[in-house]
PDB file of C-alpha atoms in Angstrom:
ATOM      1  CA  MET T  54      46.223 -48.722 -20.551  1.00 37.00           C
ATOM      2  CA  ALA T  55      48.355 -49.828 -17.537  1.00 36.00           C
ATOM      3  CA  GLU T  56      52.082 -49.269 -17.973  1.00 36.00           C
ATOM      4  CA  SER T  57      52.174 -53.017 -17.160  1.00 34.00           C
ATOM      5  CA  GLY T  58      50.432 -53.587 -20.658  1.00 34.00           C
ATOM      6  CA  ASP T  59      53.391 -52.288 -22.636  1.00 33.00           C
ATOM      7  CA  PHE T  60      54.626 -55.619 -24.375  1.00 30.00           C
ATOM      8  CA  GLU T  61      51.186 -56.214 -25.234  1.00 30.00           C
ATOM      9  CA  LEU T  62      51.119 -52.965 -26.967  1.00 31.00           C
ATOM     10  CA  PHE T  63      54.275 -53.409 -28.694  1.00 31.00           C
ATOM     11  CA  GLY T  64      52.706 -57.170 -29.526  1.00 35.00           C
ATOM     12  CA  ALA T  65      55.171 -58.750 -28.009  1.00 38.00           C
ATOM     13  CA  PRO T  66      54.468 -61.117 -24.820  1.00 38.00           C
ATOM     14  CA  ALA T  67      57.049 -61.449 -21.805  1.00 42.00           C
ATOM     15  CA  ALA T  68      59.902 -63.676 -23.594  1.00 43.00           C
ATOM     16  CA  LYS T  69      59.577 -66.257 -20.977  1.00 47.00           C
ATOM     17  CA  GLU T  70      55.797 -66.949 -21.681  1.00 46.00           C
ATOM     18  CA  GLN T  71      56.128 -66.855 -25.438  1.00 48.00           C
ATOM     19  CA  ASP T  72      55.278 -69.927 -27.626  1.00 55.00           C
ATOM     20  CA  GLU T  73      57.321 -70.375 -31.129  1.00 57.00           C
ATOM     21  CA  LYS T  74      53.950 -69.194 -32.797  1.00 55.00           C
ATOM     22  CA  ASN T  75      54.147 -65.688 -30.963  1.00 63.00           C
ATOM     23  CA  ASP T  76      58.045 -65.077 -31.257  1.00 67.00           C
ATOM     24  CA  GLU T  77      57.613 -65.834 -34.854  1.00 71.00           C
ATOM     25  CA  LYS T  78      54.793 -63.447 -35.275  1.00 67.00           C
ATOM     26  CA  PHE T  79      56.757 -60.815 -33.006  1.00 65.00           C
ATOM     27  CA  HIS T  80      59.812 -60.996 -35.678  1.00 69.00           C
ATOM     28  CA  ASP T  81      57.712 -60.947 -38.480  1.00 71.00           C
ATOM     29  CA  GLU T  82      56.117 -57.652 -37.396  1.00 67.00           C
ATOM     30  CA  MET T  83      59.466 -56.514 -36.323  1.00 69.00           C
ATOM     31  CA  LYS T  84      61.007 -57.563 -39.812  1.00 70.00           C
ATOM     32  CA  ARG T  85      58.086 -55.556 -41.658  1.00 68.00           C
ATOM     33  CA  ALA T  86      58.795 -52.843 -39.594  1.00 66.00           C
ATOM     34  CA  GLN T  87      62.244 -52.661 -40.226  1.00 67.00           C
ATOM     35  CA  GLN T  88      61.304 -52.486 -44.062  1.00 67.00           C
ATOM     36  CA  GLN T  89      59.167 -49.583 -43.525  1.00 62.00           C
ATOM     37  CA  LEU T  90      61.636 -47.579 -42.031  1.00 64.00           C
ATOM     38  CA  THR T  91      64.137 -48.731 -44.358  1.00 65.00           C
ATOM     39  CA  GLN T  92      61.987 -47.424 -47.225  1.00 59.00           C
ATOM     40  CA  LEU T  93      61.190 -44.426 -45.920  1.00 55.00           C
ATOM     41  CA  GLN T  94      64.888 -43.387 -45.758  1.00 55.00           C
ATOM     42  CA  LYS T  95      66.410 -44.834 -49.275  1.00 53.00           C
ATOM     43  CA  GLU T  96      63.503 -44.691 -51.612  1.00 44.00           C
ATOM     44  CA  GLU T  97      64.581 -42.869 -54.654  1.00 39.00           C
ATOM     45  CA  GLY T  98      62.967 -40.634 -56.548  1.00 42.00           C
ATOM     46  CA  GLN T  99      59.869 -40.558 -54.411  1.00 42.00           C
ATOM     47  CA  VAL T 100      61.196 -39.200 -51.003  1.00 41.00           C
ATOM     48  CA  ARG T 101      62.873 -35.798 -50.895  1.00 47.00           C
ATOM     49  CA  VAL T 102      66.250 -35.352 -49.409  1.00 45.00           C
ATOM     50  CA  GLN T 103      64.959 -33.343 -46.120  1.00 50.00           C
ATOM     51  CA  ASP T 104      62.652 -36.562 -45.573  1.00 57.00           C
ATOM     52  CA  ASN T 105      65.819 -38.823 -45.696  1.00 62.00           C
ATOM     53  CA  ASN T 106      67.266 -36.599 -43.504  1.00 71.00           C
ATOM     54  CA  LEU T 107      64.714 -36.522 -40.961  1.00 76.00           C
ATOM     55  CA  ALA T 108      64.279 -40.535 -41.111  1.00 77.00           C
ATOM     56  CA  GLN T 109      67.897 -41.201 -40.650  1.00 82.00           C
ATOM     57  CA  ILE T 110      67.306 -38.854 -37.032  1.00 83.00           C
ATOM     58  CA  ILE T 111      64.394 -40.711 -36.318  1.00 83.00           C
ATOM     59  CA  VAL T 112      66.767 -44.238 -37.049  1.00 81.00           C
ATOM     60  CA  GLU T 113      69.730 -42.719 -34.922  1.00 83.00           C
ATOM     61  CA  PHE T 114      67.115 -42.050 -32.078  1.00 84.00           C
ATOM     62  CA  LEU T 115      65.867 -45.558 -32.342  1.00 81.00           C
ATOM     63  CA  GLY T 116      69.458 -46.906 -32.257  1.00 80.00           C
ATOM     64  CA  LYS T 117      70.127 -45.027 -28.790  1.00 82.00           C
ATOM     65  CA  ASP T 118      70.010 -47.566 -25.332  1.00 77.00           C
ATOM     66  CA  GLY T 119      66.457 -47.299 -23.939  1.00 76.00           C
ATOM     67  CA  ASN T 120      64.613 -46.505 -27.071  1.00 78.00           C
ATOM     68  CA  THR T 121      64.095 -49.956 -28.660  1.00 75.00           C
ATOM     69  CA  ASP T 122      61.066 -50.485 -27.025  1.00 77.00           C
ATOM     70  CA  LEU T 123      59.966 -47.465 -29.179  1.00 86.00           C
ATOM     71  CA  PHE T 124      60.629 -49.470 -32.340  1.00 85.00           C
ATOM     72  CA  LEU T 125      57.108 -50.377 -33.494  1.00 83.00           C
ATOM     73  CA  LEU T 126      55.339 -47.733 -32.050  1.00 87.00           C
ATOM     74  CA  ILE T 127      57.469 -45.358 -34.681  1.00 88.00           C
ATOM     75  CA  SER T 128      56.935 -48.005 -37.395  1.00 86.00           C
ATOM     76  CA  ARG T 129      53.266 -47.895 -37.336  1.00 87.00           C
ATOM     77  CA  ALA T 130      53.400 -44.081 -37.295  1.00 88.00           C
ATOM     78  CA  VAL T 131      55.514 -44.157 -40.137  1.00 86.00           C
ATOM     79  CA  ALA T 132      52.960 -46.914 -41.673  1.00 85.00           C
ATOM     80  CA  GLN T 133      50.212 -44.684 -41.183  1.00 86.00           C
ATOM     81  CA  ASN T 134      51.845 -42.168 -43.432  1.00 87.00           C
ATOM     82  CA  ILE T 135      52.524 -39.791 -40.463  1.00 91.00           C
ATOM     83  CA  PRO T 136      54.956 -36.813 -41.579  1.00 90.00           C
ATOM     84  CA  SER T 137      58.732 -37.275 -40.604  1.00 89.00           C
ATOM     85  CA  GLU T 138      58.804 -34.069 -38.908  1.00 92.00           C
ATOM     86  CA  LEU T 139      55.943 -34.840 -36.524  1.00 94.00           C
ATOM     87  CA  ILE T 140      57.365 -37.749 -35.380  1.00 93.00           C
ATOM     88  CA  LEU T 141      60.515 -35.954 -34.671  1.00 93.00           C
ATOM     89  CA  ALA T 142      58.593 -32.966 -32.984  1.00 95.00           C
ATOM     90  CA  VAL T 143      57.428 -35.803 -30.707  1.00 96.00           C
ATOM     91  CA  ILE T 144      60.309 -37.591 -29.859  1.00 94.00           C
ATOM     92  CA  SER T 145      62.180 -33.820 -29.829  1.00 95.00           C
ATOM     93  CA  LEU T 146      61.159 -33.886 -26.103  1.00 96.00           C
ATOM     94  CA  VAL T 147      63.664 -36.693 -25.278  1.00 94.00           C
ATOM     95  CA  ASP T 148      66.108 -36.212 -28.014  1.00 91.00           C
ATOM     96  CA  LYS T 149      68.353 -33.185 -28.651  1.00 92.00           C
ATOM     97  CA  ARG T 150      69.072 -33.686 -32.193  1.00 91.00           C
ATOM     98  CA  ALA T 151      65.540 -34.061 -32.909  1.00 92.00           C
ATOM     99  CA  PHE T 152      64.807 -30.729 -30.943  1.00 94.00           C
ATOM    100  CA  GLU T 153      67.241 -28.874 -33.155  1.00 92.00           C
ATOM    101  CA  GLU T 154      66.385 -30.040 -36.633  1.00 90.00           C
ATOM    102  CA  VAL T 155      62.334 -29.310 -35.588  1.00 92.00           C
ATOM    103  CA  GLU T 156      63.611 -25.630 -34.301  1.00 91.00           C
ATOM    104  CA  GLY T 157      65.615 -25.525 -37.724  1.00 89.00           C
ATOM    105  CA  LEU T 158      62.132 -26.697 -39.548  1.00 87.00           C
ATOM    106  CA  LEU T 159      60.144 -24.084 -37.827  1.00 88.00           C
ATOM    107  CA  GLN T 160      62.624 -21.311 -38.387  1.00 84.00           C
ATOM    108  CA  ALA T 161      62.776 -22.241 -42.117  1.00 61.00           C
ATOM    109  CA  PRO T 162      62.968 -19.127 -44.879  1.00 59.00           C
ATOM    110  CA  GLU T 163      60.305 -20.688 -46.900  1.00 51.00           C
ATOM    111  CA  GLY T 164      57.553 -19.720 -44.397  1.00 46.00           C
ATOM    112  CA  GLN T 165      56.857 -17.833 -40.609  1.00 50.00           C
ATOM    113  CA  ARG T 166      56.543 -19.666 -37.613  1.00 51.00           C
ATOM    114  CA  ALA T 167      53.305 -20.478 -37.191  1.00 49.00           C
ATOM    115  CA  GLU T 168      50.870 -18.725 -35.019  1.00 53.00           C
ATOM    116  CA  THR T 169      48.970 -21.452 -32.982  1.00 50.00           C
ATOM    117  CA  THR T 170      46.957 -21.627 -29.766  1.00 49.00           C
ATOM    118  CA  ALA T 171      48.738 -22.555 -26.754  1.00 49.00           C
ATOM    119  CA  LEU T 172      48.109 -26.192 -25.417  1.00 49.00           C
ATOM    120  CA  ALA T 173      48.834 -25.911 -21.753  1.00 48.00           C
ATOM    121  CA  ILE T 174      48.914 -28.605 -19.278  1.00 53.00           C
ATOM    122  CA  PRO T 175      45.418 -29.150 -17.887  1.00 51.00           C
ATOM    123  CA  GLU T 176      45.759 -27.528 -13.902  1.00 51.00           C
ATOM    124  CA  SER T 177      44.551 -30.515 -12.192  1.00 51.00           C
ATOM    125  CA  ARG T 178      45.957 -32.719  -9.016  1.00 55.00           C
ATOM    126  CA  SER T 179      47.606 -35.021 -12.272  1.00 62.00           C
ATOM    127  CA  PHE T 180      50.293 -32.511 -12.800  1.00 70.00           C
ATOM    128  CA  GLN T 181      50.929 -30.837  -9.436  1.00 71.00           C
ATOM    129  CA  SER T 182      54.211 -32.522  -8.946  1.00 77.00           C
ATOM    130  CA  LEU T 183      55.575 -30.911 -11.850  1.00 85.00           C
ATOM    131  CA  ASN T 184      57.751 -27.884 -11.171  1.00 88.00           C
ATOM    132  CA  LEU T 185      57.454 -24.696 -13.523  1.00 88.00           C
ATOM    133  CA  ASP T 186      60.326 -25.582 -15.434  1.00 92.00           C
ATOM    134  CA  GLN T 187      59.241 -28.905 -16.121  1.00 91.00           C
ATOM    135  CA  LYS T 188      55.729 -27.452 -16.754  1.00 88.00           C
ATOM    136  CA  LYS T 189      57.389 -25.347 -19.428  1.00 89.00           C
ATOM    137  CA  GLU T 190      59.792 -27.962 -21.223  1.00 92.00           C
ATOM    138  CA  VAL T 191      56.216 -29.734 -21.747  1.00 91.00           C
ATOM    139  CA  ASP T 192      54.501 -26.752 -22.975  1.00 89.00           C
ATOM    140  CA  GLY T 193      57.200 -25.890 -25.378  1.00 92.00           C
ATOM    141  CA  TRP T 194      56.863 -29.500 -26.594  1.00 94.00           C
ATOM    142  CA  ILE T 195      53.127 -29.449 -26.887  1.00 93.00           C
ATOM    143  CA  LYS T 196      53.616 -26.227 -28.872  1.00 92.00           C
ATOM    144  CA  ARG T 197      56.266 -27.546 -31.506  1.00 94.00           C
ATOM    145  CA  ILE T 198      54.245 -30.579 -32.034  1.00 95.00           C
ATOM    146  CA  ASN T 199      51.237 -28.204 -32.682  1.00 93.00           C
ATOM    147  CA  GLU T 200      53.236 -25.836 -34.751  1.00 93.00           C
ATOM    148  CA  VAL T 201      54.579 -28.831 -37.181  1.00 93.00           C
ATOM    149  CA  ALA T 202      51.279 -29.950 -37.377  1.00 93.00           C
ATOM    150  CA  SER T 203      50.107 -26.467 -38.576  1.00 91.00           C
ATOM    151  CA  LYS T 204      52.874 -25.886 -41.499  1.00 89.00           C
ATOM    152  CA  LYS T 205      51.093 -28.682 -43.738  1.00 88.00           C
ATOM    153  CA  PRO T 206      47.811 -28.765 -42.165  1.00 90.00           C
ATOM    154  CA  HIS T 207      45.931 -30.742 -45.210  1.00 91.00           C
ATOM    155  CA  ARG T 208      48.320 -33.497 -44.988  1.00 91.00           C
ATOM    156  CA  THR T 209      48.804 -34.074 -40.904  1.00 93.00           C
ATOM    157  CA  LEU T 210      45.101 -33.940 -40.433  1.00 92.00           C
ATOM    158  CA  GLU T 211      44.734 -36.682 -43.381  1.00 92.00           C
ATOM    159  CA  SER T 212      46.966 -38.957 -41.936  1.00 92.00           C
ATOM    160  CA  LEU T 213      46.289 -38.334 -38.211  1.00 93.00           C
ATOM    161  CA  ILE T 214      42.834 -39.247 -38.956  1.00 91.00           C
ATOM    162  CA  ILE T 215      41.670 -42.859 -39.674  1.00 87.00           C
ATOM    163  CA  LYS T 216      37.890 -43.644 -40.724  1.00 77.00           C
ATOM    164  CA  LYS T 217      36.688 -46.988 -39.798  1.00 73.00           C
ATOM    165  CA  ARG T 218      33.343 -49.079 -39.102  1.00 71.00           C
ATOM    166  CA  SER T 219      31.908 -48.939 -35.592  1.00 68.00           C
ATOM    167  CA  ASP T 220      32.645 -51.968 -33.469  1.00 72.00           C
ATOM    168  CA  ASN T 221      29.290 -51.296 -32.095  1.00 72.00           C
ATOM    169  CA  PRO T 222      26.124 -53.189 -33.181  1.00 73.00           C
ATOM    170  CA  ALA T 223      23.887 -50.238 -32.233  1.00 73.00           C
ATOM    171  CA  ASP T 224      25.778 -48.285 -35.220  1.00 68.00           C
ATOM    172  CA  ASN T 225      24.914 -50.390 -37.957  1.00 70.00           C
ATOM    173  CA  GLY T 226      28.227 -50.270 -39.312  1.00 66.00           C
ATOM    174  CA  LYS T 227      28.248 -46.352 -39.245  1.00 73.00           C
ATOM    175  CA  LEU T 228      31.841 -45.077 -40.497  1.00 71.00           C
ATOM    176  CA  ILE T 229      33.616 -43.355 -37.536  1.00 74.00           C
ATOM    177  CA  HIS T 230      36.894 -41.157 -37.295  1.00 79.00           C
ATOM    178  CA  GLU T 231      39.655 -41.625 -34.596  1.00 87.00           C
ATOM    179  CA  ILE T 232      42.941 -40.362 -34.102  1.00 91.00           C
ATOM    180  CA  ALA T 233      45.834 -42.739 -34.998  1.00 91.00           C
ATOM    181  CA  PRO T 234      46.563 -44.689 -31.934  1.00 92.00           C
ATOM    182  CA  SER T 235      50.122 -44.998 -32.816  1.00 92.00           C
ATOM    183  CA  ILE T 236      50.581 -41.225 -32.570  1.00 95.00           C
ATOM    184  CA  ILE T 237      49.241 -40.832 -28.977  1.00 95.00           C
ATOM    185  CA  GLN T 238      50.840 -43.899 -27.817  1.00 94.00           C
ATOM    186  CA  LEU T 239      54.216 -42.859 -28.936  1.00 95.00           C
ATOM    187  CA  SER T 240      53.891 -39.211 -27.433  1.00 96.00           C
ATOM    188  CA  ALA T 241      52.582 -41.038 -24.035  1.00 95.00           C
ATOM    189  CA  PHE T 242      55.531 -43.068 -24.006  1.00 94.00           C
ATOM    190  CA  ILE T 243      57.934 -40.066 -24.636  1.00 95.00           C
ATOM    191  CA  LEU T 244      56.127 -38.051 -22.399  1.00 94.00           C
ATOM    192  CA  ARG T 245      56.463 -40.527 -19.600  1.00 93.00           C
ATOM    193  CA  ASN T 246      60.122 -41.216 -20.487  1.00 93.00           C
ATOM    194  CA  TYR T 247      60.924 -37.455 -19.825  1.00 94.00           C
ATOM    195  CA  LEU T 248      59.200 -37.368 -16.555  1.00 93.00           C
ATOM    196  CA  THR T 249      61.001 -40.404 -15.635  1.00 92.00           C
ATOM    197  CA  GLU T 250      64.408 -38.779 -16.148  1.00 92.00           C
ATOM    198  CA  GLN T 251      63.011 -36.244 -14.034  1.00 92.00           C
ATOM    199  CA  LYS T 252      62.066 -38.452 -11.421  1.00 91.00           C
ATOM    200  CA  VAL T 253      58.625 -37.880 -11.722  1.00 89.00           C
ATOM    201  CA  SER T 254      56.276 -40.686 -11.402  1.00 85.00           C
ATOM    202  CA  PHE T 255      52.852 -41.194 -13.486  1.00 88.00           C
ATOM    203  CA  GLU T 256      50.335 -43.981 -14.259  1.00 89.00           C
ATOM    204  CA  PHE T 257      50.900 -44.420 -17.987  1.00 91.00           C
ATOM    205  CA  ASP T 258      46.808 -44.044 -18.110  1.00 92.00           C
ATOM    206  CA  GLN T 259      46.969 -40.453 -16.963  1.00 90.00           C
ATOM    207  CA  LEU T 260      49.876 -39.538 -19.769  1.00 92.00           C
ATOM    208  CA  HIS T 261      47.772 -41.643 -22.385  1.00 93.00           C
ATOM    209  CA  GLU T 262      44.796 -39.659 -21.592  1.00 91.00           C
ATOM    210  CA  PHE T 263      46.355 -36.376 -21.542  1.00 91.00           C
ATOM    211  CA  MET T 264      47.807 -36.720 -25.363  1.00 92.00           C
ATOM    212  CA  GLN T 265      44.806 -38.049 -26.067  1.00 92.00           C
ATOM    213  CA  SER T 266      43.253 -34.462 -25.308  1.00 90.00           C
ATOM    214  CA  VAL T 267      46.297 -32.789 -26.858  1.00 92.00           C
ATOM    215  CA  PHE T 268      45.896 -34.424 -30.104  1.00 93.00           C
ATOM    216  CA  VAL T 269      41.874 -33.693 -29.956  1.00 92.00           C
ATOM    217  CA  ASN T 270      42.837 -30.025 -29.817  1.00 90.00           C
ATOM    218  CA  ILE T 271      45.457 -30.123 -32.353  1.00 92.00           C
ATOM    219  CA  VAL T 272      43.290 -31.895 -34.903  1.00 92.00           C
ATOM    220  CA  ARG T 273      40.197 -29.513 -34.145  1.00 90.00           C
ATOM    221  CA  ASN T 274      43.137 -26.688 -34.902  1.00 89.00           C
ATOM    222  CA  LEU T 275      44.483 -28.185 -38.079  1.00 91.00           C
ATOM    223  CA  GLY T 276      40.298 -28.635 -39.143  1.00 89.00           C
ATOM    224  CA  GLU T 277      39.941 -24.867 -38.562  1.00 88.00           C
ATOM    225  CA  LEU T 278      43.296 -24.145 -40.678  1.00 86.00           C
ATOM    226  CA  VAL T 279      42.118 -26.402 -43.179  1.00 85.00           C
ATOM    227  CA  GLN T 280      38.696 -24.885 -43.351  1.00 81.00           C
ATOM    228  CA  GLY T 281      39.972 -21.314 -43.676  1.00 68.00           C
ATOM    229  CA  GLN T 282      42.382 -21.900 -46.110  1.00 68.00           C
ATOM    230  CA  LYS T 283      39.393 -23.365 -48.100  1.00 59.00           C
ATOM    231  CA  GLN T 284      37.285 -20.504 -47.644  1.00 49.00           C
ATOM    232  CA  ILE T 285      40.480 -18.214 -48.772  1.00 51.00           C
ATOM    233  CA  ASN T 286      40.570 -20.214 -52.287  1.00 49.00           C
ATOM    234  CA  GLU T 287      37.011 -19.777 -53.088  1.00 42.00           C
TER     235      GLU T 287
END
């Protein structure tokens, strides 16, 4: 997906070109997205206090200058039941409060910090422009995402995997699995924003492909965790 397709990703064509029908569709989607985030904040008796606090941090993040273009991506992740703590881990690369909250969650007394496999940046030409500090920052970010995902492997794995029928006629409607596009796209945009702040330029396609590989590894790790827990219980 090219960076020039950002508006298309969010369901909003360029303002000067959109007709009334598209404009109405966009505002309807924005309204639904707002309702989803509001529900995440205010649902009494169903959402724990901690979840409300996490949701508030997400909403405050969206209210900051330069973050409003992430609104629909985050709302889609919420609609997909992606855990709030995983969304926070994703935005923690560029948001100090999210970073502090995630670090607190990972150090919570009810469980030890997860031992997870390092998911380092591939040593490829694509990332040669990053200096050691930048690589360390991104490596730490990926580790946080992986650790947060591993705290609740069953719930996270279930939310990350989408089951759908294949569009390929040769598959005869075969049921396939894919990782939720919203979390991959959100992560790629967050990574791009961080690199932009660092004055490092990347094609969005490269970042999207990288985050796709990161989440493939995370899902694989979660699958192994879930299987291991199942074997222990048996």
